[in-house]
């Protein structure tokens, strides 16, 4: 089964609010609704980090949601893409410098796509997610490549494999 | 005694828009105790408003307290600042503020209703409500220029005028919305499957409302006619534009749905009256004064009573700003209403509270 090809077509989205004003969150919800309907791209919103490919984060990271954000990120399986939705997730926005805010999620987890705007429009979110798909594909390739490279590093001439061993022990057995 | 289990919901959960943590103690699938943990998104806006920002900038900052009712926040702040400046705003600005507040109420209530439908397991109704909700977002964009953060109310008035053709569009779209609303009302009222999840779930009665200080649709669903629009007349002329209180009696999820749906009719009537009788005047009162003294303002946000307190000391920066959001008053009643319900209906009950944590935590 070609898992990679399915993943390319239907990435699953995980949404986390790290302290934003809900504005961007309701736009994400509007994206799921019939007018913008990102389900036609095969994306669905899941509640489980272990099944998701794309993490949509809104909000400047508040001190209390920081650990949860990192935890959720760590629970997601590779390859994964992080999208920061909105001005305050990307840079801190108006909340930058408030005493309980950290100013942007990229201080804690690597961000791949920044979506600007306060609040973001659904079109922008969809555009960001489509960009994220490209990145997801690239990351998948990189992941597979490194495995292949490791395999090829082994010099096959000197390596004993099972057939060689069988050939060697055949005369002994007979 | 049966064995008790503790089940947590949150802080990240599919049925929650925001980080909110409930810890249910259940006994035979019945909820016997609830702990609510709501302050995940505390940002420190109040403190920043009195140190980092000048008092004219604050109306844009407090809009970012909550994306769902940002116009209520910026209007309430503008009103409190106007009280401190001792100015009166033009009548057209008042009407336009009411117009946007009511449009915002439509989108907020429809969002909440769709959320209740989704959490009750009725995905089709969620999609339908979300589809019908889009018109209000488009109208808000036409009036204010942005889909969510409107920045419409500023200290002294409003930032944009309503063009006559936009007014006509609003009337036209409301007419097409009417049959759609009736369709949703019909489903919410008569659908048998939905009623299994909604009727009798999360009941709160009159006496509990008074004891636990619930506000907004939450209290009105229990038959208590608390509505700030009914009580204050000095800042925004609600009665003039045809406001009336709607209540229900049973106090369960079903009643809360109905209250929200009925309020949509009221909102639509208010919007139509405003557009048909929009008075002509300037949009903003200019003043060079600085805020001085203390003032409070109450305003009915989509979720209930919003309270602002401000104190100025004749400088550009306020001395104190206090925001009390409706959900903050409702938390105690929210906990009480869970008791005795099946754990399985908890998501629907949470959605029917329409909690707004970013308002609560500020
Ligand atoms: S970017 Fe603006 S609209 Fe979006 S969550 Fe932040 S403050 Fe709210």
XYZ file of C-alpha atoms and ligand atoms in Angstrom:
544
model
C 0.000 0.000 0.000
C 1.350 3.341 -0.957
C 0.776 5.330 2.182
C 2.683 8.296 0.855
C 0.386 8.808 -2.097
C -2.688 8.774 0.116
C -1.104 11.179 2.517
C -0.399 13.582 -0.297
C -4.023 13.564 -1.300
C -5.638 13.710 2.093
C -3.628 15.281 4.867
C -5.285 15.394 8.230
C -5.333 18.591 10.134
C -4.902 19.221 13.814
C -5.911 22.584 15.153
C -4.645 24.089 18.363
C -5.407 27.476 19.836
C -2.395 28.699 21.743
C -4.034 31.777 23.163
C -5.407 33.719 20.226
C -8.633 35.634 20.134
C -10.768 32.918 18.428
C -10.915 35.034 15.304
C -8.617 32.816 13.328
C -10.176 29.712 14.857
C -13.614 30.519 13.573
C -12.130 31.136 10.165
C -10.617 27.670 10.285
C -14.075 26.421 11.174
C -15.486 28.395 8.251
C -12.971 26.622 6.034
C -14.497 23.330 7.123
C -17.954 24.620 6.305
C -19.656 24.289 2.962
C -18.615 27.573 1.402
C -14.870 27.019 1.459
C -15.034 23.318 2.133
C -11.470 22.114 2.477
C -12.790 18.596 2.723
C -12.895 18.558 -1.048
C -9.098 18.433 -0.890
C -9.414 15.402 1.323
C -8.490 17.238 4.497
C -10.370 16.586 7.655
C -10.027 18.027 11.074
C -8.926 15.445 13.595
C -8.621 15.744 17.304
C -5.789 13.321 17.600
C -2.199 14.461 17.189
C -1.073 10.934 16.468
C -3.054 10.779 13.256
C -2.370 14.230 11.903
C -0.015 15.542 9.278
C -0.577 19.270 9.479
C -0.674 21.316 12.665
C -2.576 24.580 12.424
C -1.717 26.852 15.311
C -3.322 30.167 16.144
C -2.484 32.626 18.845
C 0.625 34.005 20.482
C 1.884 31.279 22.752
C 0.738 31.983 26.266
C 2.882 30.669 29.079
C 0.331 28.087 30.005
C -0.321 26.691 26.558
C 3.377 26.519 25.724
C 3.999 23.078 27.152
C 0.882 21.693 25.542
C 1.886 23.060 22.178
C 5.310 21.435 22.332
C 3.764 18.229 23.612
C 1.264 18.074 20.774
C 3.999 18.776 18.274
C 6.143 16.028 19.713
C 3.284 13.539 19.545
C 2.700 14.041 15.854
C 4.428 11.476 13.665
C 6.963 12.512 11.018
C 6.615 13.910 8.396
C 4.696 16.885 9.763
C 4.132 20.462 8.746
C 3.320 23.380 11.000
C 1.255 26.322 9.796
C 1.011 29.432 11.918
C -2.337 31.091 11.327
C -2.622 34.794 11.834
C -0.465 37.711 12.758
C -0.316 36.817 16.400
C 0.806 33.250 15.803
C 3.487 34.377 13.386
C 4.976 37.279 15.307
C 2.935 37.941 18.399
C 0.820 40.603 16.705
C -0.863 42.988 19.104
C -0.037 40.701 21.966
C 3.705 41.020 21.488
C 5.324 42.036 24.721
C 2.366 41.340 26.988
C 3.547 39.750 30.172
C 2.016 36.349 29.659
C 2.736 36.007 25.944
C 5.729 34.672 24.147
C 5.343 36.333 20.778
C 5.064 33.783 18.038
C 5.057 30.021 17.955
C 8.317 29.798 16.026
C 10.209 30.351 19.231
C 9.168 26.911 20.350
C 8.467 24.729 17.349
C 9.695 24.985 13.741
C 7.152 26.657 11.485
C 6.937 25.871 7.782
C 4.213 28.184 6.524
C 3.290 31.580 7.894
C -0.212 32.843 7.114
C -0.579 36.546 7.736
C -3.549 38.713 8.569
C -5.521 39.599 11.652
C -7.701 37.733 11.203
C -6.722 35.506 8.363
C -9.202 35.010 5.590
C -10.305 31.477 4.747
C -8.789 31.840 1.284
C -5.438 32.580 2.852
C -5.723 29.588 5.133
C -6.514 27.334 2.190
C -3.581 28.781 0.294
C -1.334 28.124 3.261
C -2.537 24.565 3.568
C -1.981 23.942 -0.136
C 1.570 25.255 0.226
C 1.981 23.021 3.209
C 1.054 20.064 1.027
C 4.066 20.739 -1.182
C 6.297 20.941 1.847
C 4.802 17.756 3.218
C 5.657 15.972 -0.003
C 9.210 17.272 0.068
C 9.628 16.227 3.659
C 8.296 12.768 2.892
C 10.838 12.388 0.111
C 13.671 13.505 2.334
C 12.618 11.068 4.968
C 12.547 8.153 2.553
C 15.777 9.202 0.890
C 17.796 9.141 4.047
C 16.722 5.570 4.681
C 17.762 4.568 1.191
C 21.104 6.305 1.547
C 21.835 4.365 4.679
C 21.116 1.146 2.897
C 23.345 1.995 -0.037
C 26.258 2.896 2.171
C 26.761 -0.772 2.874
C 29.288 -2.261 0.463
C 27.543 -5.238 -0.966
C 30.702 -6.962 -2.119
C 31.926 -7.476 1.431
C 28.576 -8.097 2.973
C 27.568 -11.597 3.748
C 23.979 -12.194 2.936
C 21.904 -15.244 3.442
C 22.379 -16.633 -0.027
C 26.147 -16.366 0.290
C 26.046 -18.181 3.569
C 23.868 -20.881 2.053
C 26.312 -21.244 -0.807
C 29.181 -21.512 1.602
C 27.681 -24.113 3.820
C 26.232 -26.229 0.996
C 29.447 -28.206 0.411
C 29.830 -28.738 4.128
C 26.389 -30.207 4.395
C 26.666 -32.537 1.467
C -21.297 3.427 46.140
C -20.367 2.745 42.580
C -16.838 3.215 41.437
C -15.948 6.727 40.371
C -13.904 7.521 37.313
C -12.279 10.770 36.373
C -12.501 11.724 32.736
C -10.697 14.773 31.435
C -11.736 16.751 28.376
C -9.253 19.201 26.931
C -7.124 21.229 26.827
C -6.905 20.265 23.189
C -9.993 18.453 21.989
C -11.844 18.144 18.740
C -15.086 19.455 20.161
C -13.474 22.517 21.699
C -12.471 25.545 19.741
C -10.284 26.821 22.499
C -8.137 25.416 25.235
C -10.539 24.594 28.017
C -10.130 21.823 30.492
C -12.956 19.982 32.200
C -12.365 17.175 34.612
C -15.505 15.119 35.101
C -15.941 12.724 37.968
C -18.362 10.123 36.719
C -20.283 7.389 38.429
C -22.094 4.870 36.252
C -21.624 7.209 33.293
C -23.333 9.997 35.211
C -21.392 13.149 35.930
C -21.276 13.808 39.640
C -18.662 16.517 39.839
C -16.913 18.842 37.443
C -13.779 20.871 37.652
C -13.335 23.626 35.131
C -9.995 25.078 34.200
C -10.450 28.057 31.975
C -7.388 30.254 32.158
C -5.208 28.717 29.498
C -5.243 31.756 27.282
C -4.532 34.525 29.743
C -2.472 37.084 27.868
C -2.378 40.106 30.112
C -4.370 42.489 27.948
C -5.604 44.605 30.849
C -2.117 45.349 31.993
C -0.884 46.103 28.492
C -3.803 48.492 27.970
C -2.651 50.639 30.861
C 1.053 50.577 30.072
C 1.809 50.013 26.413
C -1.042 51.651 24.558
C -2.508 55.128 24.454
C -6.175 55.371 25.261
C -7.185 55.858 21.636
C -5.308 52.745 20.588
C -6.898 50.610 23.268
C -10.165 50.225 21.370
C -8.261 48.234 18.747
C -6.479 46.154 21.339
C -9.576 45.171 23.294
C -11.152 44.050 20.027
C -8.514 41.325 20.076
C -9.774 40.075 23.411
C -12.240 37.959 21.502
C -12.746 37.385 17.827
C -16.385 36.411 18.097
C -17.626 39.503 19.873
C -14.860 41.945 19.048
C -17.344 44.669 18.193
C -18.941 44.358 21.628
C -15.569 44.818 23.264
C -14.511 47.776 21.180
C -17.930 49.400 21.566
C -17.960 48.910 25.317
C -14.471 50.329 25.608
C -15.310 53.275 23.371
C -18.342 54.018 25.505
C -16.390 53.904 28.710
C -13.707 56.149 27.224
C -16.373 58.565 26.023
C -17.751 58.713 29.531
C -14.285 59.570 30.812
C -13.856 62.214 28.120
C -17.384 63.476 28.853
C -18.424 63.615 25.221
C -21.564 62.524 23.472
C -21.312 60.731 20.161
C -23.340 61.491 17.026
C -26.637 59.679 16.683
C -25.665 58.034 13.388
C -22.618 56.500 15.025
C -24.844 55.011 17.731
C -27.105 53.419 15.158
C -24.202 52.056 13.152
C -22.706 50.547 16.284
C -25.978 48.805 17.018
C -26.146 47.578 13.436
C -22.756 45.924 13.613
C -23.397 44.506 17.080
C -26.550 42.820 15.820
C -24.897 41.500 12.657
C -22.168 40.132 14.882
C -24.776 38.548 17.109
C -26.265 36.736 14.126
C -22.944 35.229 13.149
C -22.029 34.348 16.700
C -25.348 32.671 17.473
C -25.321 30.706 14.248
C -21.796 29.559 14.983
C -22.869 28.392 18.413
C -25.911 26.589 17.028
C -23.854 24.824 14.408
C -21.420 23.823 17.096
C -24.190 22.357 19.225
C -25.410 20.394 16.221
C -21.936 19.080 15.498
C -21.277 18.082 19.081
C -24.635 16.343 19.281
C -23.525 14.291 16.322
C -25.673 15.956 13.680
C -23.046 16.765 11.082
C -25.496 17.671 8.341
C -27.101 20.363 10.434
C -23.661 21.720 11.274
C -22.908 22.078 7.584
C -26.264 23.649 6.894
C -25.950 26.205 9.661
C -22.416 27.063 8.641
C -23.599 27.555 5.102
C -26.368 29.913 6.149
C -23.986 31.734 8.451
C -21.699 32.839 5.627
C -24.080 35.610 4.595
C -23.543 37.410 7.869
C -19.782 37.274 7.430
C -20.117 38.707 3.945
C -22.349 41.489 5.201
C -19.928 42.273 7.995
C -17.164 42.431 5.440
C -19.227 44.775 3.308
C -19.965 47.046 6.253
C -16.645 46.998 8.111
C -14.071 45.781 5.617
C -12.967 42.662 7.456
C -14.515 39.344 8.186
C -13.686 39.146 11.850
C -11.694 41.904 13.445
C -13.869 44.854 12.527
C -12.190 47.778 14.303
C -15.446 49.580 13.676
C -16.111 51.375 16.931
C -13.436 53.886 17.865
C -13.315 56.411 20.671
C -15.728 59.159 19.699
C -17.735 57.367 17.042
C -17.295 54.851 14.253
C -14.581 54.486 11.665
C -16.666 53.916 8.552
C -19.909 55.062 7.069
C -22.630 52.792 5.779
C -23.113 53.288 2.064
C -26.776 53.258 0.955
C -26.179 50.442 -1.508
C -24.596 48.312 1.228
C -27.708 48.973 3.310
C -29.879 47.738 0.478
C -27.715 44.634 0.090
C -28.157 43.901 3.771
C -31.932 44.130 3.490
C -31.906 41.893 0.444
C -29.695 39.271 2.036
C -31.795 39.277 5.192
C -34.862 38.533 3.077
C -33.181 35.521 1.540
C -31.991 34.464 4.972
C -35.484 34.433 6.475
C -36.701 31.140 4.889
C -33.337 29.554 5.666
C -33.689 30.556 9.292
C -37.155 29.074 9.414
C -35.751 25.850 8.040
C -33.124 25.696 10.802
C -35.690 26.567 13.470
C -37.864 23.773 12.221
C -35.014 21.254 12.446
C -33.944 22.391 15.899
C -37.504 22.286 17.175
C -38.854 19.116 15.691
C -35.968 16.800 14.881
C -36.465 13.771 17.043
C -32.864 12.546 17.025
C -31.531 15.919 18.023
C -34.079 16.209 20.791
C -32.760 13.009 22.345
C -29.424 14.712 22.870
C -30.734 18.165 23.659
C -33.955 17.908 25.610
C -33.375 17.564 29.312
C -29.602 17.861 29.043
C -27.685 20.401 31.076
C -30.666 21.762 32.929
C -30.339 24.904 34.969
C -33.317 26.386 36.745
C -34.341 29.862 37.747
C -33.179 29.688 41.285
C -29.756 28.421 40.214
C -29.469 31.273 37.754
C -29.967 33.791 40.524
C -27.701 31.979 42.945
C -24.861 31.371 40.491
C -25.084 34.656 38.617
C -25.613 33.356 35.120
C -26.099 35.864 32.333
C -27.009 35.980 28.679
C -28.865 33.298 26.706
C -27.846 30.859 29.423
C -30.029 32.681 31.954
C -32.752 33.590 29.502
C -33.231 29.934 28.629
C -34.157 29.325 32.259
C -36.814 31.998 32.183
C -34.917 34.896 33.718
C -35.293 37.984 31.544
C -31.819 39.462 32.063
C -30.754 41.507 29.104
C -28.699 44.665 29.277
C -30.388 45.940 26.154
C -33.562 45.985 28.172
C -32.062 47.803 31.125
C -29.896 50.588 29.760
C -31.114 53.271 27.454
C -28.562 56.015 27.923
C -25.811 54.829 25.582
C -27.528 52.956 22.792
C -31.262 53.380 22.080
C -32.208 49.720 21.916
C -35.931 50.120 22.569
C -36.235 52.649 19.774
C -35.175 50.076 17.206
C -37.574 47.413 18.337
C -35.773 45.305 20.904
C -37.592 42.893 23.148
C -36.441 40.157 25.498
C -36.963 36.537 24.574
C -37.048 33.802 27.161
C -37.647 30.093 27.413
C -38.556 28.141 30.476
C -37.007 24.688 30.504
C -33.353 25.741 30.834
C -31.849 22.802 28.945
C -29.768 22.670 25.769
C -32.929 22.693 23.698
C -34.159 25.872 25.359
C -30.817 27.559 24.846
C -30.962 26.708 21.151
C -34.439 28.166 20.937
C -33.447 31.350 22.750
C -30.623 31.866 20.292
C -32.869 31.207 17.343
C -35.519 33.608 18.619
C -32.882 36.236 19.215
C -31.939 35.963 15.588
C -35.439 37.120 14.667
C -35.088 40.052 17.054
C -31.695 40.918 15.589
C -33.031 40.805 12.069
C -35.854 43.125 13.025
C -33.449 45.537 14.690
C -31.176 45.587 11.646
C -34.078 46.265 9.309
C -35.342 49.076 11.506
C -31.895 50.623 11.732
C -31.308 50.610 8.001
C -34.739 51.947 7.202
C -34.497 54.770 9.701
C -30.808 55.613 9.742
C -30.492 59.246 10.868
C -28.071 61.594 9.156
C -25.294 63.155 11.186
C -21.539 63.235 11.540
C -19.733 60.007 12.324
C -17.327 61.077 15.003
C -17.001 63.635 17.769
C -13.538 65.126 17.848
C -12.079 66.161 21.148
C -8.692 67.007 22.532
C -9.583 66.141 26.103
C -7.889 63.456 28.166
C -9.719 60.766 30.112
C -10.384 61.667 33.690
C -12.257 60.039 36.544
C -13.919 56.660 36.720
C -16.687 55.078 34.684
C -18.407 51.770 34.098
C -20.318 50.481 31.118
C -22.489 47.443 30.568
C -23.279 46.052 27.148
C -25.063 42.958 25.934
C -22.549 40.862 24.008
C -23.797 37.738 22.189
C -23.004 35.705 25.297
C -24.364 38.015 27.931
C -23.459 41.036 29.940
C -20.102 42.588 29.225
C -18.762 44.959 31.839
C -16.045 47.563 31.472
C -14.509 49.716 34.141
C -11.924 52.376 33.390
C -10.067 54.966 35.352
C -8.181 57.848 33.802
C -5.760 60.358 35.218
C -5.600 63.125 32.599
C -2.809 61.504 30.609
C -2.666 59.610 27.347
C -2.518 56.289 29.171
C -5.340 54.979 31.335
C -4.724 54.172 34.944
C -6.856 51.052 35.152
C -9.013 48.997 32.831
C -11.110 46.091 33.984
C -12.951 43.740 31.677
C -15.501 41.268 32.959
C -16.701 38.979 30.209
C -20.000 37.070 30.189
C -18.447 33.613 30.258
C -16.588 34.533 33.413
C -19.919 34.999 35.198
C -21.230 31.784 33.732
C -18.461 29.422 34.810
C -20.071 28.561 38.156
C -23.427 27.853 36.542
C -21.713 25.850 33.813
C -20.222 23.540 36.409
C -23.557 23.120 38.156
C -25.473 22.341 34.983
C -23.319 19.307 34.225
C -24.397 17.467 37.335
C -26.517 14.394 36.801
C -26.067 14.262 33.051
C -24.724 11.410 30.990
C -21.078 11.820 30.161
C -21.910 11.255 26.502
C -23.921 14.450 26.322
C -21.141 16.571 27.794
C -19.795 17.865 24.451
C -23.232 19.091 23.401
C -23.730 20.773 26.753
C -20.343 22.480 26.535
C -21.174 23.776 23.081
C -24.543 25.034 24.237
C -22.874 27.218 26.871
C -21.107 28.891 23.997
C -18.068 29.457 26.180
C -15.640 32.123 25.130
C -12.415 31.496 26.962
C -10.368 34.211 25.413
C -12.889 36.705 26.789
C -12.784 35.062 30.179
C -9.038 34.872 30.463
C -8.265 38.109 28.609
S -4.258 37.058 14.359
Fe -5.808 38.527 15.083
S -7.755 37.497 14.623
Fe -6.185 35.915 14.557
S -6.144 34.994 16.608
Fe -4.592 36.639 16.549
S -5.613 38.468 17.307
Fe -7.215 36.998 16.743
